[in-house]
Short mmCIF file of C-alpha atoms and ligand atoms in Angstrom, two decimals:
data_model
loop_
_atom_site.label_atom_id
_atom_site.label_comp_id
_atom_site.label_asym_id
_atom_site.label_seq_id
_atom_site.Cartn_x
_atom_site.Cartn_y
_atom_site.Cartn_z
CA UNK Y 1091 -53.22 3.09 159.02
CA UNK Y 1092 -55.43 1.55 156.40
CA UNK Y 1093 -55.30 4.76 154.45
CA UNK Y 1094 -51.49 4.68 154.47
CA UNK Y 1095 -51.45 1.20 152.99
CA UNK Y 1096 -53.90 2.23 150.31
CA UNK Y 1097 -51.81 5.24 149.39
CA UNK Y 1098 -48.82 3.01 148.76
CA UNK Y 1099 -50.87 0.62 146.65
CA UNK Y 1100 -52.39 3.38 144.64
CA UNK Y 1101 -49.31 5.41 143.96
CA UNK Y 1102 -49.09 4.14 140.40
CA UNK Y 1103 -52.76 4.77 139.70
CA UNK Y 1104 -53.54 8.07 141.36
CA UNK Y 1105 -50.47 10.11 140.58
CA UNK Y 1106 -51.35 10.88 137.02
CA UNK Y 1107 -51.85 14.23 135.48
CA UNK Y 1108 -54.96 15.20 133.61
CA UNK Y 1109 -54.02 17.76 131.01
CA UNK Y 1110 -56.75 19.91 129.57
CA UNK Y 1111 -56.18 22.13 126.59
CA UNK Y 1112 -59.51 23.19 125.04
CA UNK Y 1113 -57.71 24.71 122.03
CA UNK Y 1114 -56.30 21.30 121.17
CA UNK Y 1115 -59.68 19.61 121.31
CA UNK Y 1116 -61.26 22.43 119.31
CA UNK Y 1117 -58.60 21.99 116.62
CA UNK Y 1118 -59.58 18.33 116.18
CA UNK Y 1119 -62.59 18.73 113.92
CA UNK Y 1120 -63.36 15.01 113.87
CA UNK Y 1121 -64.02 15.12 117.63
CA UNK Y 1122 -66.64 17.90 117.37
CA UNK Y 1123 -69.72 15.70 117.20
CA UNK Y 1124 -68.64 13.49 120.10
CA UNK Y 1125 -67.73 16.47 122.26
CA UNK Y 1126 -71.08 18.21 121.57
CA UNK Y 1127 -72.92 14.99 122.40
CA UNK Y 1128 -71.02 14.67 125.70
CA UNK Y 1129 -71.61 18.33 126.52
CA UNK Y 1130 -75.37 17.93 125.97
CA UNK Y 1131 -75.41 14.89 128.27
CA UNK Y 1132 -73.51 16.76 130.98
CA UNK Y 1133 -75.69 19.88 130.67
CA UNK Y 1134 -78.85 17.78 130.98
CA UNK Y 1135 -77.42 15.78 133.90
CA UNK Y 1136 -77.76 12.62 131.84
CA UNK Y 1137 -74.17 11.48 131.52
CA UNK Y 1138 -74.29 7.69 132.03
CA UNK Y 1139 -72.15 6.50 134.95
CA UNK Y 1140 -70.43 4.10 132.58
CA UNK Y 1141 -69.22 5.86 129.46
CA UNK Y 1142 -67.35 4.24 126.60
CA UNK Y 1143 -65.46 6.41 124.12
CA UNK Y 1144 -65.08 4.35 120.96
CA UNK Y 1145 -62.61 5.37 118.29
CA UNK Y 1146 -59.01 5.48 117.22
CA UNK Y 1147 -56.67 5.39 120.18
CA UNK Y 1148 -53.81 7.81 120.40
CA UNK Y 1149 -52.96 11.27 121.60
CA UNK Y 1150 -56.22 12.95 120.43
CA UNK Y 1151 -58.33 10.31 122.20
CA UNK Y 1152 -56.22 10.74 125.34
CA UNK Y 1153 -56.66 14.51 125.15
CA UNK Y 1154 -60.42 14.08 124.82
CA UNK Y 1155 -60.54 11.66 127.73
CA UNK Y 1156 -58.49 13.90 130.00
CA UNK Y 1157 -60.38 17.06 129.08
CA UNK Y 1158 -63.69 15.31 129.72
CA UNK Y 1159 -62.43 14.06 133.09
CA UNK Y 1160 -61.32 17.58 133.96
CA UNK Y 1161 -64.67 18.98 132.84
CA UNK Y 1162 -66.43 16.63 135.26
CA UNK Y 1163 -64.34 17.43 138.32
CA UNK Y 1164 -63.96 21.16 137.62
CA UNK Y 1165 -65.83 23.27 140.17
CA UNK Y 1166 -66.47 26.22 137.85
CA UNK Y 1167 -66.49 25.21 134.16
CA UNK Y 1168 -66.43 28.08 131.68
CA UNK Y 1169 -68.51 27.72 128.53
CA UNK Y 1170 -68.40 23.98 128.97
CA UNK Y 1171 -64.64 23.78 129.43
CA UNK Y 1172 -62.60 23.14 132.60
CA UNK Y 1173 -61.57 26.43 134.22
CA UNK Y 1174 -57.97 25.44 134.93
CA UNK Y 1175 -57.92 27.46 138.15
CA UNK Y 1176 -60.15 25.82 140.75
CA UNK Y 1177 -58.55 23.49 143.35
CA UNK Y 1178 -59.71 20.35 141.49
CA UNK Y 1179 -58.31 21.61 138.17
CA UNK Y 1180 -55.01 22.52 139.79
CA UNK Y 1181 -54.69 19.15 141.50
CA UNK Y 1182 -55.52 17.32 138.27
CA UNK Y 1183 -52.97 19.40 136.39
CA UNK Y 1184 -50.30 18.44 138.94
CA UNK Y 1185 -51.30 14.78 139.04
CA UNK Y 1186 -52.51 14.92 142.63
CA UNK Y 1187 -56.29 14.77 142.29
CA UNK Y 1188 -57.08 12.18 144.95
CA UNK Y 1189 -60.25 10.57 143.56
CA UNK Y 1190 -58.78 9.59 140.21
CA UNK Y 1191 -58.18 5.91 139.49
CA UNK Y 1192 -56.66 5.34 136.11
CA UNK Y 1193 -55.57 2.25 134.23
CA UNK Y 1194 -53.57 3.70 131.39
CA UNK Y 1195 -52.83 1.76 128.22
CA UNK Y 1196 -49.78 -0.46 128.31
CA UNK Y 1197 -48.42 -1.39 124.88
CA UNK Y 1198 -46.49 -4.34 126.33
CA UNK Y 1199 -49.56 -6.15 127.59
CA UNK Y 1200 -52.80 -7.06 125.94
CA UNK Y 1201 -54.48 -8.04 129.19
CA UNK Y 1202 -55.43 -5.98 132.18
CA UNK Y 1203 -54.54 -8.35 135.04
CA UNK Y 1204 -57.16 -9.04 137.68
CA UNK Y 1205 -54.85 -7.64 140.36
CA UNK Y 1206 -54.94 -4.23 138.65
CA UNK Y 1207 -58.75 -4.22 138.83
CA UNK Y 1208 -58.71 -5.34 142.48
CA UNK Y 1209 -56.31 -2.52 143.35
CA UNK Y 1210 -58.49 -0.09 141.47
CA UNK Y 1211 -61.63 -1.29 143.27
CA UNK Y 1212 -59.97 -1.10 146.69
CA UNK Y 1213 -58.92 2.47 146.03
CA UNK Y 1214 -62.14 3.56 144.39
CA UNK Y 1215 -64.18 2.93 147.53
CA UNK Y 1216 -62.20 5.52 149.45
CA UNK Y 1217 -63.32 9.04 148.68
CA UNK Y 1218 -60.91 11.75 149.59
CA UNK Y 1219 -62.00 14.80 147.69
CA UNK Y 1220 -65.69 14.19 147.89
CA UNK Y 1221 -67.46 15.35 144.75
CA UNK Y 1222 -66.78 12.65 142.23
CA UNK Y 1223 -64.75 9.50 141.94
CA UNK Y 1224 -63.33 9.03 138.50
CA UNK Y 1225 -62.33 5.66 137.12
CA UNK Y 1226 -60.47 5.87 133.81
CA UNK Y 1227 -59.78 2.67 131.92
CA UNK Y 1228 -57.96 3.08 128.64
CA UNK Y 1229 -58.28 0.42 125.94
CA UNK Y 1230 -60.77 -1.49 128.03
CA UNK Y 1231 -60.80 -4.35 125.52
CA UNK Y 1232 -57.63 -5.48 127.34
CA UNK Y 1233 -59.82 -6.93 130.11
CA UNK Y 1234 -59.60 -10.70 130.29
CA UNK Y 1235 -62.30 -12.94 131.72
CA UNK Y 1236 -61.03 -12.72 135.31
CA UNK Y 1237 -60.40 -8.98 135.35
CA UNK Y 1238 -63.64 -8.41 133.42
CA UNK Y 1239 -65.66 -10.31 136.00
CA UNK Y 1240 -63.99 -8.38 138.81
CA UNK Y 1241 -64.84 -5.07 137.14
CA UNK Y 1242 -68.38 -6.18 136.31
CA UNK Y 1243 -69.32 -6.30 139.98
CA UNK Y 1244 -68.23 -2.70 140.38
CA UNK Y 1245 -70.05 -1.60 137.23
CA UNK Y 1246 -73.25 -3.29 138.35
CA UNK Y 1247 -73.28 -1.72 141.79
CA UNK Y 1248 -71.07 1.34 141.65
CA UNK Y 1249 -70.62 3.48 144.76
CA UNK Y 1250 -72.39 6.80 144.65
CA UNK Y 1251 -70.73 9.51 142.57
CA UNK Y 1252 -68.48 7.07 140.74
CA UNK Y 1253 -67.98 7.91 137.09
CA UNK Y 1254 -66.41 5.45 134.64
CA UNK Y 1255 -64.70 6.87 131.57
CA UNK Y 1256 -63.38 4.14 129.31
CA UNK Y 1257 -61.84 4.08 125.86
CA UNK Y 1258 -62.00 1.29 123.32
CA UNK Y 1259 -60.71 0.83 119.80
CA UNK Y 1260 -61.67 -2.78 118.97
CA UNK Y 1261 -65.12 -2.86 120.47
CA UNK Y 1262 -65.74 -6.42 119.22
CA UNK Y 1263 -62.99 -7.64 121.53
CA UNK Y 1264 -64.69 -6.19 124.58
CA UNK Y 1265 -66.46 -8.73 126.80
CA UNK Y 1266 -70.22 -8.51 126.01
CA UNK Y 1267 -71.11 -8.34 129.71
CA UNK Y 1268 -68.93 -5.25 130.13
CA UNK Y 1269 -70.06 -3.69 126.87
CA UNK Y 1270 -73.71 -3.93 127.85
CA UNK Y 1271 -72.98 -1.96 131.02
CA UNK Y 1272 -71.41 0.98 129.20
CA UNK Y 1273 -72.99 3.59 126.99
CA UNK Y 1274 -70.99 4.14 123.85
CA UNK Y 1275 -70.10 7.44 122.22
CA UNK Y 1276 -68.61 6.91 118.78
CA UNK Y 1277 -65.79 9.13 117.52
CA UNK Y 1278 -65.34 9.71 113.83
CA UNK Y 1279 -62.13 8.51 112.15
CA UNK Y 1280 -59.76 11.40 111.43
CA UNK Y 1281 -58.51 11.90 107.89
CA UNK Y 1282 -54.67 11.87 107.62
CA UNK Y 1283 -54.55 15.61 106.98
CA UNK Y 1284 -56.75 16.26 110.03
CA UNK Y 1285 -54.42 14.19 112.17
CA UNK Y 1286 -51.37 16.04 110.80
CA UNK Y 1287 -53.03 19.40 111.51
CA UNK Y 1288 -53.76 18.20 115.03
CA UNK Y 1289 -50.10 17.30 115.62
CA UNK Y 1290 -49.00 20.73 114.37
CA UNK Y 1291 -51.35 22.39 116.85
CA UNK Y 1292 -50.69 20.02 119.76
CA UNK Y 1293 -46.92 19.87 119.60
CA UNK Y 1294 -45.96 22.87 117.50
CA UNK Y 1295 -43.82 20.71 115.22
CA UNK Y 1296 -43.04 21.30 111.54
CA UNK Y 1297 -45.57 20.29 108.85
CA UNK Y 1298 -43.21 17.49 107.69
CA UNK Y 1299 -42.87 16.08 111.16
CA UNK Y 1300 -46.63 16.40 111.81
CA UNK Y 1301 -47.28 14.46 108.61
CA UNK Y 1302 -44.89 11.74 109.73
CA UNK Y 1303 -46.40 11.52 113.23
CA UNK Y 1304 -49.87 11.31 111.71
CA UNK Y 1305 -48.76 8.42 109.50
CA UNK Y 1306 -46.92 6.56 112.27
CA UNK Y 1307 -50.05 6.98 114.38
CA UNK Y 1308 -48.40 5.49 117.45
CA UNK Y 1309 -51.22 5.11 119.97
CA UNK Y 1310 -48.83 5.50 122.90
CA UNK Y 1311 -47.35 8.75 121.64
CA UNK Y 1312 -48.65 11.58 123.80
CA UNK Y 1313 -46.71 14.58 122.52
CA UNK Y 1314 -44.52 15.51 119.60
CA UNK Y 1315 -41.49 13.64 120.87
CA UNK Y 1316 -40.10 10.54 119.23
CA UNK Y 1317 -42.39 7.56 118.82
CA UNK Y 1318 -42.03 4.92 121.48
CA UNK Y 1319 -40.60 2.40 119.03
CA UNK Y 1320 -37.79 2.67 116.51
CA UNK Y 1321 -39.95 2.81 113.38
CA UNK Y 1322 -36.96 3.31 111.09
CA UNK Y 1323 -35.08 0.24 112.36
CA UNK Y 1324 -38.25 -1.87 112.32
CA UNK Y 1325 -39.05 -0.80 108.75
CA UNK Y 1326 -35.46 -1.27 107.54
CA UNK Y 1327 -35.53 -4.77 108.97
CA UNK Y 1328 -38.56 -5.58 106.80
CA UNK Y 1329 -36.83 -4.13 103.74
CA UNK Y 1330 -33.76 -6.25 104.41
CA UNK Y 1331 -35.90 -9.33 105.03
CA UNK Y 1332 -37.72 -8.83 101.73
CA UNK Y 1333 -34.56 -8.09 99.75
CA UNK Y 1334 -32.47 -10.89 101.25
CA UNK Y 1335 -34.93 -13.69 101.90
CA UNK Y 1336 -32.21 -16.31 102.24
CA UNK Y 1337 -31.40 -15.29 105.80
CA UNK Y 1338 -34.78 -14.24 107.22
CA UNK Y 1339 -33.72 -14.29 110.88
CA UNK Y 1340 -30.64 -12.09 110.41
CA UNK Y 1341 -32.28 -8.64 110.27
CA UNK Y 1342 -35.15 -8.97 112.74
CA UNK Y 1343 -33.46 -7.86 115.98
CA UNK Y 1344 -35.44 -4.55 115.91
CA UNK Y 1345 -38.66 -6.58 115.63
CA UNK Y 1346 -37.75 -8.59 118.70
CA UNK Y 1347 -37.01 -5.37 120.59
CA UNK Y 1348 -40.48 -3.94 119.85
CA UNK Y 1349 -43.63 -4.88 121.79
CA UNK Y 1350 -45.50 -7.25 119.49
CA UNK Y 1351 -48.81 -5.32 119.44
CA UNK Y 1352 -46.87 -2.20 118.41
CA UNK Y 1353 -44.95 -4.16 115.78
CA UNK Y 1354 -48.13 -5.72 114.41
CA UNK Y 1355 -49.89 -2.38 114.20
CA UNK Y 1356 -46.97 -0.80 112.38
CA UNK Y 1357 -46.54 -3.60 109.82
CA UNK Y 1358 -50.27 -3.47 109.12
CA UNK Y 1359 -49.96 0.29 108.70
CA UNK Y 1360 -47.14 -0.07 106.16
CA UNK Y 1361 -48.54 -2.90 104.08
CA UNK Y 1362 -51.49 -1.09 102.42
CA UNK Y 1363 -49.07 1.70 101.46
CA UNK Y 1364 -46.81 -0.91 99.84
CA UNK Y 1365 -49.77 -2.33 97.93
CA UNK Y 1366 -50.88 1.10 96.72
CA UNK Y 1367 -47.34 1.79 95.53
CA UNK Y 1368 -47.27 -1.54 93.64
CA UNK Y 1369 -50.56 -0.86 91.88
CA UNK Y 1370 -49.65 2.75 91.13
CA UNK Y 1371 -52.54 4.19 93.17
CA UNK Y 1372 -52.05 7.73 94.36
CA UNK Y 1373 -50.94 8.03 97.96
CA UNK Y 1374 -49.66 10.88 100.04
CA UNK Y 1375 -46.89 9.45 102.16
CA UNK Y 1376 -44.47 11.36 104.37
CA UNK Y 1377 -41.24 11.93 102.42
CA UNK Y 1378 -39.16 10.19 105.10
CA UNK Y 1379 -40.94 6.94 104.50
CA UNK Y 1380 -41.26 6.84 100.71
CA UNK Y 1381 -37.86 5.22 99.92
CA UNK Y 1382 -38.54 2.28 102.23
CA UNK Y 1383 -42.09 1.81 100.92
CA UNK Y 1384 -40.71 1.77 97.36
CA UNK Y 1385 -38.11 -0.86 98.22
CA UNK Y 1386 -40.76 -3.00 99.92
CA UNK Y 1387 -43.00 -2.64 96.87
CA UNK Y 1388 -40.20 -3.75 94.54
CA UNK Y 1389 -39.18 -6.69 96.74
CA UNK Y 1390 -42.68 -8.16 97.11
CA UNK Y 1391 -44.68 -10.14 94.61
CA UNK Y 1392 -47.91 -8.19 94.17
CA UNK Y 1393 -49.85 -11.42 93.58
CA UNK Y 1394 -49.16 -12.37 97.15
CA UNK Y 1395 -50.66 -9.25 98.61
CA UNK Y 1396 -53.56 -11.01 100.29
CA UNK Y 1397 -51.38 -13.79 101.72
CA UNK Y 1398 -49.07 -11.28 103.39
CA UNK Y 1399 -52.04 -9.26 104.62
CA UNK Y 1400 -53.67 -12.37 106.08
CA UNK Y 1401 -50.46 -13.38 107.82
CA UNK Y 1402 -50.02 -9.90 109.32
CA UNK Y 1403 -53.59 -9.94 110.63
CA UNK Y 1404 -52.95 -13.36 112.15
CA UNK Y 1405 -49.81 -11.99 113.81
CA UNK Y 1406 -51.77 -9.02 115.17
CA UNK Y 1407 -54.36 -11.39 116.65
CA UNK Y 1408 -51.77 -13.48 118.45
CA UNK Y 1409 -49.64 -10.46 119.43
CA UNK Y 1410 -50.83 -10.44 123.02
CA UNK Y 1411 -50.38 -14.19 123.49
CA UNK Y 1412 -48.01 -14.62 126.42
CA UNK Y 1413 -46.23 -17.72 125.11
CA UNK Y 1414 -43.09 -17.73 122.98
CA UNK Y 1415 -42.92 -14.09 121.87
CA UNK Y 1416 -39.60 -14.66 120.08
CA UNK Y 1417 -40.86 -17.73 118.26
CA UNK Y 1418 -43.92 -15.91 117.02
CA UNK Y 1419 -41.83 -13.03 115.61
CA UNK Y 1420 -39.36 -15.45 114.02
CA UNK Y 1421 -42.18 -17.46 112.52
CA UNK Y 1422 -43.64 -14.27 111.07
CA UNK Y 1423 -40.30 -13.47 109.42
CA UNK Y 1424 -40.12 -16.96 107.91
CA UNK Y 1425 -43.70 -16.77 106.67
CA UNK Y 1426 -43.27 -13.36 105.10
CA UNK Y 1427 -40.42 -14.76 103.05
CA UNK Y 1428 -42.77 -17.50 101.89
CA UNK Y 1429 -46.35 -16.57 102.76
CA UNK Y 1430 -47.67 -19.83 101.31
CA UNK Y 1431 -46.05 -21.53 104.29
CA UNK Y 1432 -48.44 -19.78 106.64
CA UNK Y 1433 -51.42 -21.68 105.28
CA UNK Y 1434 -49.86 -24.98 106.27
CA UNK Y 1435 -49.46 -23.89 109.88
CA UNK Y 1436 -52.00 -24.32 112.61
CA UNK Y 1437 -53.03 -20.96 114.03
CA UNK Y 1438 -51.42 -20.28 117.40
CA UNK Y 1439 -53.51 -19.86 120.52
ZN1 ZN B 1067 -61.80 24.07 137.32
#
């Protein structure tokens, strides 16, 4: 009966597919060093029970994480890659591998709530398949103090055969107590053309689309389908805001409809491109985005570059703050119209 209750609780965690496509990983040249390092650890039986993959989040990182997880549970790896045919591989492919406990990234929330860790811990102590229990935590810097402390106990005294695979992008945001329990493997930053080549291979899309996906760099995008936010509407809103500063709250509906961390990341992605356009520095931008970048460059005073940048960074920092999401987006719009205003405001949170 206990097992039945657990199954219900875990349905959201355990029923997740682990896709493994060695060709995709092999096509991502910037992952080579990290993969070789991991392979050497596995071959020598020295993979730490708490592993932290540190690098840019997104589809390539997810592919690496899932392929590594598959490699560990596979019963007959071939040349260091999961076989794809053994019972464990088949279950993982279908999303029914029973000893997988995964906290996937959630763009709407900065924090991992303590309840999620408690559910994970409850489930992780029940072994159903037998060989290895996998705990995957994506963007582990989302842990707050309470959920971090709950996880710490498990990391300090893990059950036998429990393997933690975690990903992190902003390692300085990770609680030091958690960080000290994990061994870090650093992934190199991909160059834009490497990322575009990866998208062509992974999703079979056109070179133009691959270039656009590489630029958008949406960390929650897992395949070549549309990004999870309406980047065109969000960008147009900024153009309108900059060109018609008298009514700053009129165009920002698309901003309010976008999770704030996603919005912050995107605005910070666009702004350096605007600055390069203003200063005439060479830049290779996807054609679909050039007109909007040019309008933003024309509408902004280049002398205020740093003020806008500072305000966007401040917005990114407060993006996960649970209070007044609308107010914080509206305040951003007002400040971008007059960045000098931002300096007179107390930082939020
Ligand atoms: Zn296998």
